[in-house]
Coordinates of C-alpha atoms in Angstrom, one line a residue:
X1 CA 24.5 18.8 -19.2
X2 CA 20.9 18.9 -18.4
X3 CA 19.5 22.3 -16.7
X4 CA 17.3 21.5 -13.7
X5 CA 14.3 23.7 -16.3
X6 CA 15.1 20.9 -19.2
X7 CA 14.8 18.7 -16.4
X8 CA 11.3 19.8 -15.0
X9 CA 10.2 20.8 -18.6
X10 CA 11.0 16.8 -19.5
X11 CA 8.8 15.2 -15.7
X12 CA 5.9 17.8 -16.9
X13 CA 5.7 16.4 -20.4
X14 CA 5.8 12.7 -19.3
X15 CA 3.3 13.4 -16.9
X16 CA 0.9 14.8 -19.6
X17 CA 1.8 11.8 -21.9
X18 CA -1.3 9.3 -23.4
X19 CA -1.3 6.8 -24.9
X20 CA -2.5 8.0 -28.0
X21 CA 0.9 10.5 -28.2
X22 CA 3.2 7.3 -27.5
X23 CA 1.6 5.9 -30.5
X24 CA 2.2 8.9 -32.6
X25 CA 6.2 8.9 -31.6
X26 CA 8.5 5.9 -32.2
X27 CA 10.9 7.6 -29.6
X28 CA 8.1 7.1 -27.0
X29 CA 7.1 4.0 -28.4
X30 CA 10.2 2.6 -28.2
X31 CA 10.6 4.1 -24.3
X32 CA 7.4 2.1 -23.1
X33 CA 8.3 -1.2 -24.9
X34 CA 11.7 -1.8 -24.0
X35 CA 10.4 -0.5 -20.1
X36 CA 7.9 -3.4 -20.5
X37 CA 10.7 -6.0 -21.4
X38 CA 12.6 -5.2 -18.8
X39 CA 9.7 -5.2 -15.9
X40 CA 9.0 -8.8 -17.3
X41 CA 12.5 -10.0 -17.1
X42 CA 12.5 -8.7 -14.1
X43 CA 9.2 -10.2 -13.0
X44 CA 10.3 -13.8 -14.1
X45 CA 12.6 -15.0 -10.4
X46 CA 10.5 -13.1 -8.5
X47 CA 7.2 -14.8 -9.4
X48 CA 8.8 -18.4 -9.7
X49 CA 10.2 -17.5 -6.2
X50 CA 6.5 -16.9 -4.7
X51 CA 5.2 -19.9 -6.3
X52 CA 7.1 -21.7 -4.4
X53 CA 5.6 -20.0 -1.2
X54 CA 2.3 -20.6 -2.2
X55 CA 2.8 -24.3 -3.2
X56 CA 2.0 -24.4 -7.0
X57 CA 3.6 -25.1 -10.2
X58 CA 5.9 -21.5 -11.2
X59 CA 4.2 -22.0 -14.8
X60 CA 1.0 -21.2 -13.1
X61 CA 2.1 -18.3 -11.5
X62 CA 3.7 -16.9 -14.4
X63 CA 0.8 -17.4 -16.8
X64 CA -1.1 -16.0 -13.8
X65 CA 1.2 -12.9 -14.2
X66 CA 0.3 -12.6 -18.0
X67 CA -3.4 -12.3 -17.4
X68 CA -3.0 -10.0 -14.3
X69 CA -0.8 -7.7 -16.4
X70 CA -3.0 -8.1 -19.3
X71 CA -6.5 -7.0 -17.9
X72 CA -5.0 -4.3 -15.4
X73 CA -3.0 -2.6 -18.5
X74 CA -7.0 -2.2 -19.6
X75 CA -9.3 -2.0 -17.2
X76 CA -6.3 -0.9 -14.0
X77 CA -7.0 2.6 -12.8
X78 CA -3.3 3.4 -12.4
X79 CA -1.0 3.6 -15.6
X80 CA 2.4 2.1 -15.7
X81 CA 1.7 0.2 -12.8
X82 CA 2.8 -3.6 -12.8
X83 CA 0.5 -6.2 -11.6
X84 CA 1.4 -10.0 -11.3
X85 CA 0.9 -12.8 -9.1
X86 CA 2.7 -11.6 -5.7
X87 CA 4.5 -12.4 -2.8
X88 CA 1.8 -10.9 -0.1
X89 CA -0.9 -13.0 -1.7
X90 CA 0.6 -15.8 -2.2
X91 CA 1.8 -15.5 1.6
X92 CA -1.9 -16.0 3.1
X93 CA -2.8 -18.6 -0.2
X94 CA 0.4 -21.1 1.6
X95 CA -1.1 -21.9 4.7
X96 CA -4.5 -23.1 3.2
X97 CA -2.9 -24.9 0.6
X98 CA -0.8 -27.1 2.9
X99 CA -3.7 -27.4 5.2
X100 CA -6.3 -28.5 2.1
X101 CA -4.6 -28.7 -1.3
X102 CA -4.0 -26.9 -4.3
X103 CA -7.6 -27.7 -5.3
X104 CA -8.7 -25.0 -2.7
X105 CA -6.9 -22.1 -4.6
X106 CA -9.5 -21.6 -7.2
X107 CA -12.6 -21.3 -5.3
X108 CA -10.3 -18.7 -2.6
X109 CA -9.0 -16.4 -5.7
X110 CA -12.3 -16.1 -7.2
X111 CA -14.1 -15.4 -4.3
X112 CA -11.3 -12.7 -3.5
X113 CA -11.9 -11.5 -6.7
X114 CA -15.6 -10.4 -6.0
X115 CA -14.7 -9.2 -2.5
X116 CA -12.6 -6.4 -4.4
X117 CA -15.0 -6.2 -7.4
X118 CA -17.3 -5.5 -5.0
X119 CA -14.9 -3.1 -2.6
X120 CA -14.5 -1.0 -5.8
X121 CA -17.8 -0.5 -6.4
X122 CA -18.9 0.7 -3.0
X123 CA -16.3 3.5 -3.5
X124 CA -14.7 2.1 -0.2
X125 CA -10.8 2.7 -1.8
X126 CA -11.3 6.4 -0.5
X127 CA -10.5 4.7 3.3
X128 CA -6.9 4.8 2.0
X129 CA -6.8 8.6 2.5
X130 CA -6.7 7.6 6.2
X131 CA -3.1 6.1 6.1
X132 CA -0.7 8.5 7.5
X133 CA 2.6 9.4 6.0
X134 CA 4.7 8.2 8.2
X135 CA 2.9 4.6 8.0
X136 CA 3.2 4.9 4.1
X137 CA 7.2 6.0 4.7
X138 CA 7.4 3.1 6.3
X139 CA 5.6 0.9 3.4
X140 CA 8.2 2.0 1.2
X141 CA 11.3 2.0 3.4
X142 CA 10.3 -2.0 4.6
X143 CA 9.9 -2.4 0.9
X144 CA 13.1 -1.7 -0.1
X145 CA 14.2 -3.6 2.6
X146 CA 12.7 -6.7 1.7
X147 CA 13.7 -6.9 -2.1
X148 CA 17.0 -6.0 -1.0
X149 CA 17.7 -9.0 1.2
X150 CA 15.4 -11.0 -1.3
X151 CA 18.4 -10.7 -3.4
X152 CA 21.0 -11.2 -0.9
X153 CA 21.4 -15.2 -1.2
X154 CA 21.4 -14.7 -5.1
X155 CA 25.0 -13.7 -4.2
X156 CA 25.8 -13.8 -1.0
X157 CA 28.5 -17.3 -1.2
X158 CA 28.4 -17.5 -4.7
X159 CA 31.6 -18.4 -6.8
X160 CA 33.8 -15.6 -8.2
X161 CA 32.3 -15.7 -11.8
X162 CA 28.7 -14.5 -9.4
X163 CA 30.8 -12.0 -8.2
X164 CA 32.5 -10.8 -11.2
X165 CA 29.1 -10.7 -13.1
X166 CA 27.3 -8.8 -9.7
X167 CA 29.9 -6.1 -10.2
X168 CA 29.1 -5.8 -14.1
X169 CA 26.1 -6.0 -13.6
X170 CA 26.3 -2.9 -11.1
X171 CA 28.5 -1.0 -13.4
X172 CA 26.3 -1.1 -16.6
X173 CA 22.9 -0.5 -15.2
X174 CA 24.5 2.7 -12.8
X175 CA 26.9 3.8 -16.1
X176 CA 25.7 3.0 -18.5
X177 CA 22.7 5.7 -18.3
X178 CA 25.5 8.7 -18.4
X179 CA 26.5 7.8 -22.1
X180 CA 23.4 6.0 -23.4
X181 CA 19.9 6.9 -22.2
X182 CA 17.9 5.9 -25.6
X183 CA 17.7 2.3 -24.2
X184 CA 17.2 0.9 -20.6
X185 CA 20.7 -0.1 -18.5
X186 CA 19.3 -3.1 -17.3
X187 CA 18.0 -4.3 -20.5
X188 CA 21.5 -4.3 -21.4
X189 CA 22.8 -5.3 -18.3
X190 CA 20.7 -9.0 -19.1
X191 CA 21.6 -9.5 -22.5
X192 CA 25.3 -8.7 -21.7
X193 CA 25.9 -11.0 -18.8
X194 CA 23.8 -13.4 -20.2
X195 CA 25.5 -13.9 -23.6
X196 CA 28.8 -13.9 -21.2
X197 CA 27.4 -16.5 -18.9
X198 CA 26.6 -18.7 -22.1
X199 CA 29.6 -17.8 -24.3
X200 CA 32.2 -18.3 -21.9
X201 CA 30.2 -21.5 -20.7
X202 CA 30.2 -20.2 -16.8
X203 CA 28.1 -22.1 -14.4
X204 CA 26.3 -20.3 -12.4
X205 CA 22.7 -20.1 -10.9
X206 CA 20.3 -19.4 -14.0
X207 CA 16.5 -18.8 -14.2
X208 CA 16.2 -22.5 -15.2
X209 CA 17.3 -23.5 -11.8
X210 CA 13.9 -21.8 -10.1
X211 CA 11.6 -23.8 -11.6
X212 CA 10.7 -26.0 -14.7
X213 CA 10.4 -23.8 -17.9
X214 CA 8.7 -26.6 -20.2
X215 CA 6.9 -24.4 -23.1
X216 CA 3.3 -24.2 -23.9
X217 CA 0.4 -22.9 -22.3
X218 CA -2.2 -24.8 -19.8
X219 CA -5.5 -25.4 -20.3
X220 CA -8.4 -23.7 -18.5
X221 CA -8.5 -24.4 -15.2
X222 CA -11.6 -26.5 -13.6
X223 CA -13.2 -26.2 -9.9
X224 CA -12.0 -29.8 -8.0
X225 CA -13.7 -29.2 -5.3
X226 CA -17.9 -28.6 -4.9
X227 CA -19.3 -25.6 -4.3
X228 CA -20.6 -25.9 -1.2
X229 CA -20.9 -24.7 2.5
X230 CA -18.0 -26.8 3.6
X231 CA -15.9 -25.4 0.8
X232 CA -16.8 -22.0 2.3
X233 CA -15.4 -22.5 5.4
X234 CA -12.1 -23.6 4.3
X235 CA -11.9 -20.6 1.6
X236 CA -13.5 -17.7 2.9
X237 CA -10.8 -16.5 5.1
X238 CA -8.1 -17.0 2.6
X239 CA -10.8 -15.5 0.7
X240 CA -10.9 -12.3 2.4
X241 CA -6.7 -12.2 3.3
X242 CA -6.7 -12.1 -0.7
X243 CA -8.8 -9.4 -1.3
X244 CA -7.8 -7.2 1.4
X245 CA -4.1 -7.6 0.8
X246 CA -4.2 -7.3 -2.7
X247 CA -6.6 -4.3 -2.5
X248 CA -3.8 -2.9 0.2
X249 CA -0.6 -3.2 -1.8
X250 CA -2.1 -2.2 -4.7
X251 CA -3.2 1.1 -3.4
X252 CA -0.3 1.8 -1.4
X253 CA 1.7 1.5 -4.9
X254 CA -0.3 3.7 -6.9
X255 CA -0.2 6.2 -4.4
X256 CA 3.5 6.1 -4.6
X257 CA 3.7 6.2 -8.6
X258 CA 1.2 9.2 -8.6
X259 CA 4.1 10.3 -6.1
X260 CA 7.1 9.6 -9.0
X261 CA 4.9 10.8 -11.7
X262 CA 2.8 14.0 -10.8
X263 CA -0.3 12.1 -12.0
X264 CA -3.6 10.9 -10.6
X265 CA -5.0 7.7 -10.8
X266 CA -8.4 5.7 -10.3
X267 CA -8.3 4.1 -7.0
X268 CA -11.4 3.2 -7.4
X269 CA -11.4 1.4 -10.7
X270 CA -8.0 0.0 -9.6
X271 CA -9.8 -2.0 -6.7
X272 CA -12.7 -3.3 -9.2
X273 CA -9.8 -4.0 -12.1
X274 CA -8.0 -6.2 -9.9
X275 CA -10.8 -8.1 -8.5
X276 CA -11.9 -8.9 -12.3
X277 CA -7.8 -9.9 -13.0
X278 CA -7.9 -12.2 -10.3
X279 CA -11.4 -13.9 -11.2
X280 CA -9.6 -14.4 -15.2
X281 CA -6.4 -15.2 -13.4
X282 CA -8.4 -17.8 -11.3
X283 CA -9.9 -19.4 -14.6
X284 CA -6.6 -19.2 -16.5
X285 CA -3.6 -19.2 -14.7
X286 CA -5.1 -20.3 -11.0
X287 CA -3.3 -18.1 -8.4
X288 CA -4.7 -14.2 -7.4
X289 CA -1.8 -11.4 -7.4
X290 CA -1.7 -7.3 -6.8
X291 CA 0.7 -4.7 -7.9
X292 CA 4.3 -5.5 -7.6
X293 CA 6.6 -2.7 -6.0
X294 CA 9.8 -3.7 -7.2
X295 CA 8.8 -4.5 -11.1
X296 CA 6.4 -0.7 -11.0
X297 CA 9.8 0.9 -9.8
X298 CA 11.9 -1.0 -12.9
X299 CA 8.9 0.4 -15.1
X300 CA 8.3 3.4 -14.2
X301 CA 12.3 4.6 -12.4
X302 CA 14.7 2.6 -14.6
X303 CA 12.1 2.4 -17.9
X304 CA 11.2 6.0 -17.5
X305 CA 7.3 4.4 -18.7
X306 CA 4.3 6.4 -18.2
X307 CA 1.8 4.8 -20.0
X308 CA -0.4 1.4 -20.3
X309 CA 1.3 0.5 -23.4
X310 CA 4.3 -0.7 -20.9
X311 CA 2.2 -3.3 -18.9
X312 CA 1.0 -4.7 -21.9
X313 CA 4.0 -4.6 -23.3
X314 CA 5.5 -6.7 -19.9
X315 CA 2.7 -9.2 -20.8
X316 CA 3.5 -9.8 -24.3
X317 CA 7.1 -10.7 -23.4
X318 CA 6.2 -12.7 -20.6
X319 CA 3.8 -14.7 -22.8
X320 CA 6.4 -15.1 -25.1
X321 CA 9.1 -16.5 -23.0
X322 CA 7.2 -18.5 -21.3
X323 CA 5.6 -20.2 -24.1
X324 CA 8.2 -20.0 -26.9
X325 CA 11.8 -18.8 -25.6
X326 CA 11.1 -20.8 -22.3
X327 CA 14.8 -22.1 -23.2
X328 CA 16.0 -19.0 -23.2
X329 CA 14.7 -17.0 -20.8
X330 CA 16.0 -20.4 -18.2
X331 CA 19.7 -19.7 -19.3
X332 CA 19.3 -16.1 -17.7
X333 CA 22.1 -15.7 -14.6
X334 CA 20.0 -15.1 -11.2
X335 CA 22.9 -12.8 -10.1
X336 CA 21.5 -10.1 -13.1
X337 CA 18.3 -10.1 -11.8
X338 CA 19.3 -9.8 -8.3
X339 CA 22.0 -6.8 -9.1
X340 CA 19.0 -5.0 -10.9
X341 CA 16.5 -5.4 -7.7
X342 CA 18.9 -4.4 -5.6
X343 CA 19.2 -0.8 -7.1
X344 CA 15.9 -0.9 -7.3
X345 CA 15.3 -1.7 -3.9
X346 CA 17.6 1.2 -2.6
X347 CA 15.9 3.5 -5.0
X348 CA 12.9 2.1 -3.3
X349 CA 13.7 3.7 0.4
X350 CA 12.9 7.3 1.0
X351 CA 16.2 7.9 2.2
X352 CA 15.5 11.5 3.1
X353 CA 13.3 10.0 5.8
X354 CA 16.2 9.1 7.4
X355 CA 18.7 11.2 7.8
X356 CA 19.7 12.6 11.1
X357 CA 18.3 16.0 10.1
X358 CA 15.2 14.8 9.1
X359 CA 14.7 13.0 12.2
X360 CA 15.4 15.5 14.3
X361 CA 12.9 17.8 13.0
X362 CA 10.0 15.3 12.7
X363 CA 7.9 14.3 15.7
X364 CA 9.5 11.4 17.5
X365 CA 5.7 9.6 17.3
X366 CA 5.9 10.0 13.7
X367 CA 9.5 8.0 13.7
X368 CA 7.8 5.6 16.0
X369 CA 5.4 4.7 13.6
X370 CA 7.4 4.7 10.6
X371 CA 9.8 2.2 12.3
X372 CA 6.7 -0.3 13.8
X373 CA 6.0 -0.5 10.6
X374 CA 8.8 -1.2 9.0
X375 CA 9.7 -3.8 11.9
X376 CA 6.2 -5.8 11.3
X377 CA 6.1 -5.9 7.5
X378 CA 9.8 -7.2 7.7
X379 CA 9.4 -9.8 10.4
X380 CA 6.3 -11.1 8.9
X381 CA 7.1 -10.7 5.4
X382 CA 3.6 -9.9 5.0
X383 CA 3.1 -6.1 3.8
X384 CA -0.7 -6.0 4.9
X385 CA 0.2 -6.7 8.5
X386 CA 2.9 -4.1 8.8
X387 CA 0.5 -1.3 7.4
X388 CA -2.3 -2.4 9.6
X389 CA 0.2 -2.0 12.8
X390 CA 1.8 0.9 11.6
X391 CA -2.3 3.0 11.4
X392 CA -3.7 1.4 14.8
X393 CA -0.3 2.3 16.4
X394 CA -0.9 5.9 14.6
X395 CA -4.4 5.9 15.3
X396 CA -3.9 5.2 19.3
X397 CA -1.3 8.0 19.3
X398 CA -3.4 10.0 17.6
X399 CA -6.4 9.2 20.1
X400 CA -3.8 9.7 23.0
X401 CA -2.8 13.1 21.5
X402 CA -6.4 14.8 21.2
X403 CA -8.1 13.3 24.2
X404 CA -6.2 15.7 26.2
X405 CA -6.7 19.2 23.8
X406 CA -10.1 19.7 25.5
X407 CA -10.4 23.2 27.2
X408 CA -13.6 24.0 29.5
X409 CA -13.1 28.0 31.1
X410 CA -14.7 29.0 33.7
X411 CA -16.7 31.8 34.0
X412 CA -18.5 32.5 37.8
X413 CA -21.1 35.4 37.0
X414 CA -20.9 39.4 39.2
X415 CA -23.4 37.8 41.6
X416 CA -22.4 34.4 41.6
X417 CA -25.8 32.9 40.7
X418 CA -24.3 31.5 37.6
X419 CA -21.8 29.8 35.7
X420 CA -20.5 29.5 32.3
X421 CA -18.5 27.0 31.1
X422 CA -17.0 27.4 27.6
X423 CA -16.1 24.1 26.3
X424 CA -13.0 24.1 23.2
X425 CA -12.1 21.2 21.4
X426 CA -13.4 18.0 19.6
X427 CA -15.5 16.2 21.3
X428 CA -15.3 12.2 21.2
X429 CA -15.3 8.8 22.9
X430 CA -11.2 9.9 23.6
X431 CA -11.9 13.6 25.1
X432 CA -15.2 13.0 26.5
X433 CA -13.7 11.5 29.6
X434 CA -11.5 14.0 30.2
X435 CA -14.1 16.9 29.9
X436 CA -16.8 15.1 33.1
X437 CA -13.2 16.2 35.0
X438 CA -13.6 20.0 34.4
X439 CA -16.6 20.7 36.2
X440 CA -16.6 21.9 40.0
X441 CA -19.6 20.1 41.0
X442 CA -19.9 20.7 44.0
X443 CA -19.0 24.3 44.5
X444 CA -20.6 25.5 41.1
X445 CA -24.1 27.4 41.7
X446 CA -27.7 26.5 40.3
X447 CA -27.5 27.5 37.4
X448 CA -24.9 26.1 35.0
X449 CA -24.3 27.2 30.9
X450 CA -22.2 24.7 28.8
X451 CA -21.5 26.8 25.7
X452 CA -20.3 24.5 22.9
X453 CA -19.8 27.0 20.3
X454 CA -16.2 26.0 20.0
X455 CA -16.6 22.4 19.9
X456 CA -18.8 19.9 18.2
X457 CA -20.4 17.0 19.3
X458 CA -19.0 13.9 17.0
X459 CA -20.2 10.7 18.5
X460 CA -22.6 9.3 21.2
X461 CA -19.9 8.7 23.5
X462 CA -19.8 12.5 23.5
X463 CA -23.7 12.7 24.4
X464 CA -23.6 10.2 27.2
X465 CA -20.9 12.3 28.9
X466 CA -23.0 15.2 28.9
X467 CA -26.1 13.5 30.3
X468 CA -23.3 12.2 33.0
X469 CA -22.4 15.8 33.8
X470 CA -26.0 16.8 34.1
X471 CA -26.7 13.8 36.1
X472 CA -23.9 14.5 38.3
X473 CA -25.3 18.2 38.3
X474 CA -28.7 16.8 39.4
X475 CA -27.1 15.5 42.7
X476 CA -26.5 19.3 44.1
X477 CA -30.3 20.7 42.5
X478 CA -28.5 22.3 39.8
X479 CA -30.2 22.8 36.3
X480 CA -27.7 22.5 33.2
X481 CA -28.3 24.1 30.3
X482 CA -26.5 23.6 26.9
X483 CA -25.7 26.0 24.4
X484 CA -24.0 26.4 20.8
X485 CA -24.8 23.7 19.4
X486 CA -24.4 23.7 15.3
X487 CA -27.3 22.1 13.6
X488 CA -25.3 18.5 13.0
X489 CA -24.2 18.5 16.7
X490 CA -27.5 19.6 18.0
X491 CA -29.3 17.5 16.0
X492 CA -27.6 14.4 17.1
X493 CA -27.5 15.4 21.2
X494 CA -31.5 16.2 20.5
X495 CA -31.6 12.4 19.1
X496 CA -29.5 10.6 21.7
X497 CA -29.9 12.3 24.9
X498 CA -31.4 10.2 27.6
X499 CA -31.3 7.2 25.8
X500 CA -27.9 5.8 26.0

C-alpha cells in the first residue's frame, strides 16, 4: 500500500518532469502516449457532437482538433493541456452560420485568431488574476455538471446490452486501476467493450452513428466570401465572441491544471498560442477551438500526463483514425465514451465546496456567487457567460461591501476653533459617497483638517467628492484644508481638483 510520503514523493516528481526526462524513460514514455490515446478517443463524440452545433461537416471539426492539438503541444504555454475544436466556440460560431453560411466561418476564426494573438501580446492574460474563487469553483462545479448530463442520453433509454456495457464500463475504469496502474483504465475500458460490442455482434449506438467517418484528409481551405467591409460586419462580432471565449476557457483550465499539478504555466504565451492554432486551424481544418475541460482531466487525472509529449501524442492518434482507421474508430460503442466522461465529470466538481461544512463556514456571498455561476453557464451552455455573471455579481458585492468600511473621526480642538477629521479607508467612486455624509457642516467651526494619512485617494470620483465637501464647507465661510496625502494620491488630487 502506498504511504501518503511515496505518495507526495511521486506528485513532486511528476511535477518536476520535462520532456527531455520522459524521453530518457520508456516507463514515462509509455505514461504520456497511452494518456494521449485516450484524451483522443475521448475527444472523438465530443467534437463530432459540437460540429453539429456549429453547423459544419464533424471531419472538419476533427481535423480542426488535430491542428489545434498540434500547434498548442508546441507553441501552448500550459503542458498537458488539451486543445480542440470546442463546444463554447462553436456555441457563438452557430448563430452566424445559420444567419450567413458556412462560408462566414473562415474569415470569423481568423480574425479571432489575431484578436488573441494580439491579447497575448499586450500581456492582457494577467486580468485573469481578477477572477475570484468562488467564481472559478463555480467554473469547475457547472463543468462537471455539463459533461455529466452531456452524457446522460448516451444511456439514459438505451437497450440492456447499453446498460450492461455502462456498468463494465464503470467497473473497469474505477477497478481496474487497484490491480493494474502501468496502463490507463479507460484505454482498456474502450478496447474491451468495443471488441465485445463487435464480437458478440451487439447493436448499439457507435461513433459511426455521430457523423460520417469517410477517410482521407481535406484540402486547404479557401476564403468564399470577399474581404471587405460588408464581410466585417457580419464577422466581427462572432469574431470577438471567439476570441474572448476561447481566451476565457482556456485560462480558466490552465489555472485549474497548475491546480492538479503544482506547476506554473504561461498564460501569456497560451493566449498568443491559441490565436496562431486557430488562424492554422482556420486554413486547414476551418473551425476555431480552446482548451477542452473534460479531455485535460482524462489527460492529466486518468492519464497521470505531465508533459507536451501527451498532446502530441492525442494529435497523432486522432490523425490517424481519422484518416486511416476511420472504420474503426466508427465501430466504437457511445456508451464507453459516455461511462468514461462521466467519472470524469464527477472528478471534475470540487465536491469539498459543497459540503454542508464547507458551506457553513464560507461567506454566504461567496456561495451566492459560486451558484449564479453555476446556474448561468448551465442554462446557457455557454461557459463565457456564466464566468462573466459570476465576477460582475462578485464585483457589485464586492463594491457593496467596501463602500461602507469608510471611517471619518472626529476630533473638535480644546478651544473649539478647529476640527480634525481623520478619514480611514479606500477611497473610490463606491465609498466616496458615503464619506460627503460624515461631515457636520453646519455645526463644525472655521477651520476644518481632513487628514488622509489612513486612506488613499484611487480615482477621480474620489477627488470630486472632496471638492463637494469643500464646496459644501464654502457655504458656512469655512476653509478646508487637506492633509496626508502620499505622493500617488496627492499627486493625482493636485491634478484633478477643480476641474471635474
Amino acid at each position: 500500500m502506498t504511504t501518503s510520503s511515496e505518495a507526495n514523493a511521486e506528485k513532486h516528481a511528476d511535477s518536476e518532469l520535462t520532456v527531455a526526462r520522459v524521453l530518457r524513460s520508456p516507463k514515462l514514455l509509455t505514461r504520456e502516449c497511452l494518456a494521449g490515446v485516450i484524451t483522443a478517443l475521448a475527444l472523438i463524440p465530443e467534437v463530432i457532437s459540437f460540429s453539429v452545433i456549429a453547423g459544419v461537416d464533424p471531419k472538419v471539426s476533427l481535423i480542426a482538433s488535430v491542428v489545434l492539438a498540434l500547434t498548442l503541444s508546441l507553441l501552448g504555454g500550459r503542458p498537458a493541456m488539451v486543445t480542440a475544436a470546442a463546444g463554447s466556440v462553436a456555441l457563438v460560431i452557430g448563430p452566424m452560420v445559420r444567419a450567413h453560411g458556412v462560408e462566414y466561418i473562415m474569415p470569423a476564426v481568423l480574425m479571432g485568431g489575431v484578436i488573441q494573438i494580439l491579447f497575448g501580446l499586450a500581456g492582457l492574460a494577467r486580468m485573469m488574476r481578477y477572477i475570484p474563487r468562488s467564481v472559478m469553483l463555480g467554473f469547475v462545479n457547472a463543468l462537471g455538471v455539463l459533461i455529466f448530463f452531456a452524457q446522460v442520453p448516451h444511456v439514459w433509454g438505451e437497450s440492456l446490452p447499453v446498460w450492461l456495457l455502462f456498468a463494465l464500463t464503470l467497473a473497469i475504469v474505477l477497478l481496474l486501476p487497484r490491480v493494474l496502474k502501468s496502463v490507463p483504465s479507460p484505454l482498456v475500458a474502450i478496447v474491451v467493450i468495443t471488441a465485445i460490442a463487435i464480437f458478440c455482434g451487439l447493436h448499439v449506438p457507435n461513433v459511426g452513428d455521430e457523423g460520417p467517418m469517410q477517410a482521407g484528409l481535406p484540402g486547404l481551405n479557401q476564403l468564399a466570401v470577399p474581404l471587405n467591409l460588408a464581410t466585417l460586419q457580419i464577422v466581427w462580432p462572432t469574431a470577438l465572441s471567439i476570441a474572448l471565449v476561447g481566451i476565457m476557457e482556456s485560462l480558466l483550465t490552465a489555472k485549474l491544471v497548475d491546480d492538479l499539478t503544482d506547476t506554473p504555466s504561461s498564460k501569456r504565451r497560451e493566449c498568443w498560442g491559441l490565436g496562431i492554432g486557430n488562424i492554422l486551424a482556420g486554413f486547414y481544418g476551418g473551425i476555431a477551438g480552446c482548451a477542452m475541460i473534460g479531455q485535460t482531466i482524462v489527460n492529466v487525472e486518468l492519464g497521470k500526463a505531465r508533459t507536451r509529449i501527451s498532446t502530441v501524442a492525442a494529435a497523432l492518434v486522432l490523425l490517424l483514425l481519422v484518416t486511416g482507421l476511420s472504420a474503426l474508430m466508427a465501430q466504437i460503442p457511445m456508451v464507453v465514451l459516455a461511462g468514461i466522461m462521466m467519472i470524469v465529470a464527477l472528478k471534475t466538481v470540487n465536491w469539498h465546496s459543497l459540503q454542508p461544512v464547507t458551506l457553513k463556514r464560507i461567506p454566504l456571498s461567496e456561495t451566492a456567487i459560486m451558484a449564479l455561476t453555476v446556474a448561468m453557464t448551465v442554462w446557457t451552455g455557454n461557459l463565457a457567460i456564466g464566468v462573466v455573471s459570476g465576477v460582475i455579481f462578485a464585483i457589485l458585492l464586492f463594491a457593496r461591501r467596501v463602500a461602507h468600511v469608510i471611517h471619518a473621526e472626529r476630533q473638535l480642538s480644546a478651544d473649539g476653533e478647529s476640527v480634525r477629521y481623520i478619514v480611514r479607508g479606500p477611497l473610490f467612486f463606491g465609498s466616496s459617497n458615503d464619506l460627503f455624509e460624515h461631515f457636520d457642516y453646519a455645526h463644525d467651526p472655521q477651520n476644518v483638517t481632513i487628514d488622509l494619512t489612513h486612506a488613499q485617494i484611487w480615482d477621480a470620483s474620489s477627488v470630486a467628492a472632496l471638492d463637494a465637501i469643500e464646496n459644501r464647507y464654502q457655504r458656512y465661510n469655512a476653509r478646508v484644508t487637506i492633509i496626508g496625502l502620499d505622493t500617488r494620491s496627492s499627486d493625482f488630487h493636485r491634478r484633478l481638483s477643480g476641474t471635474l
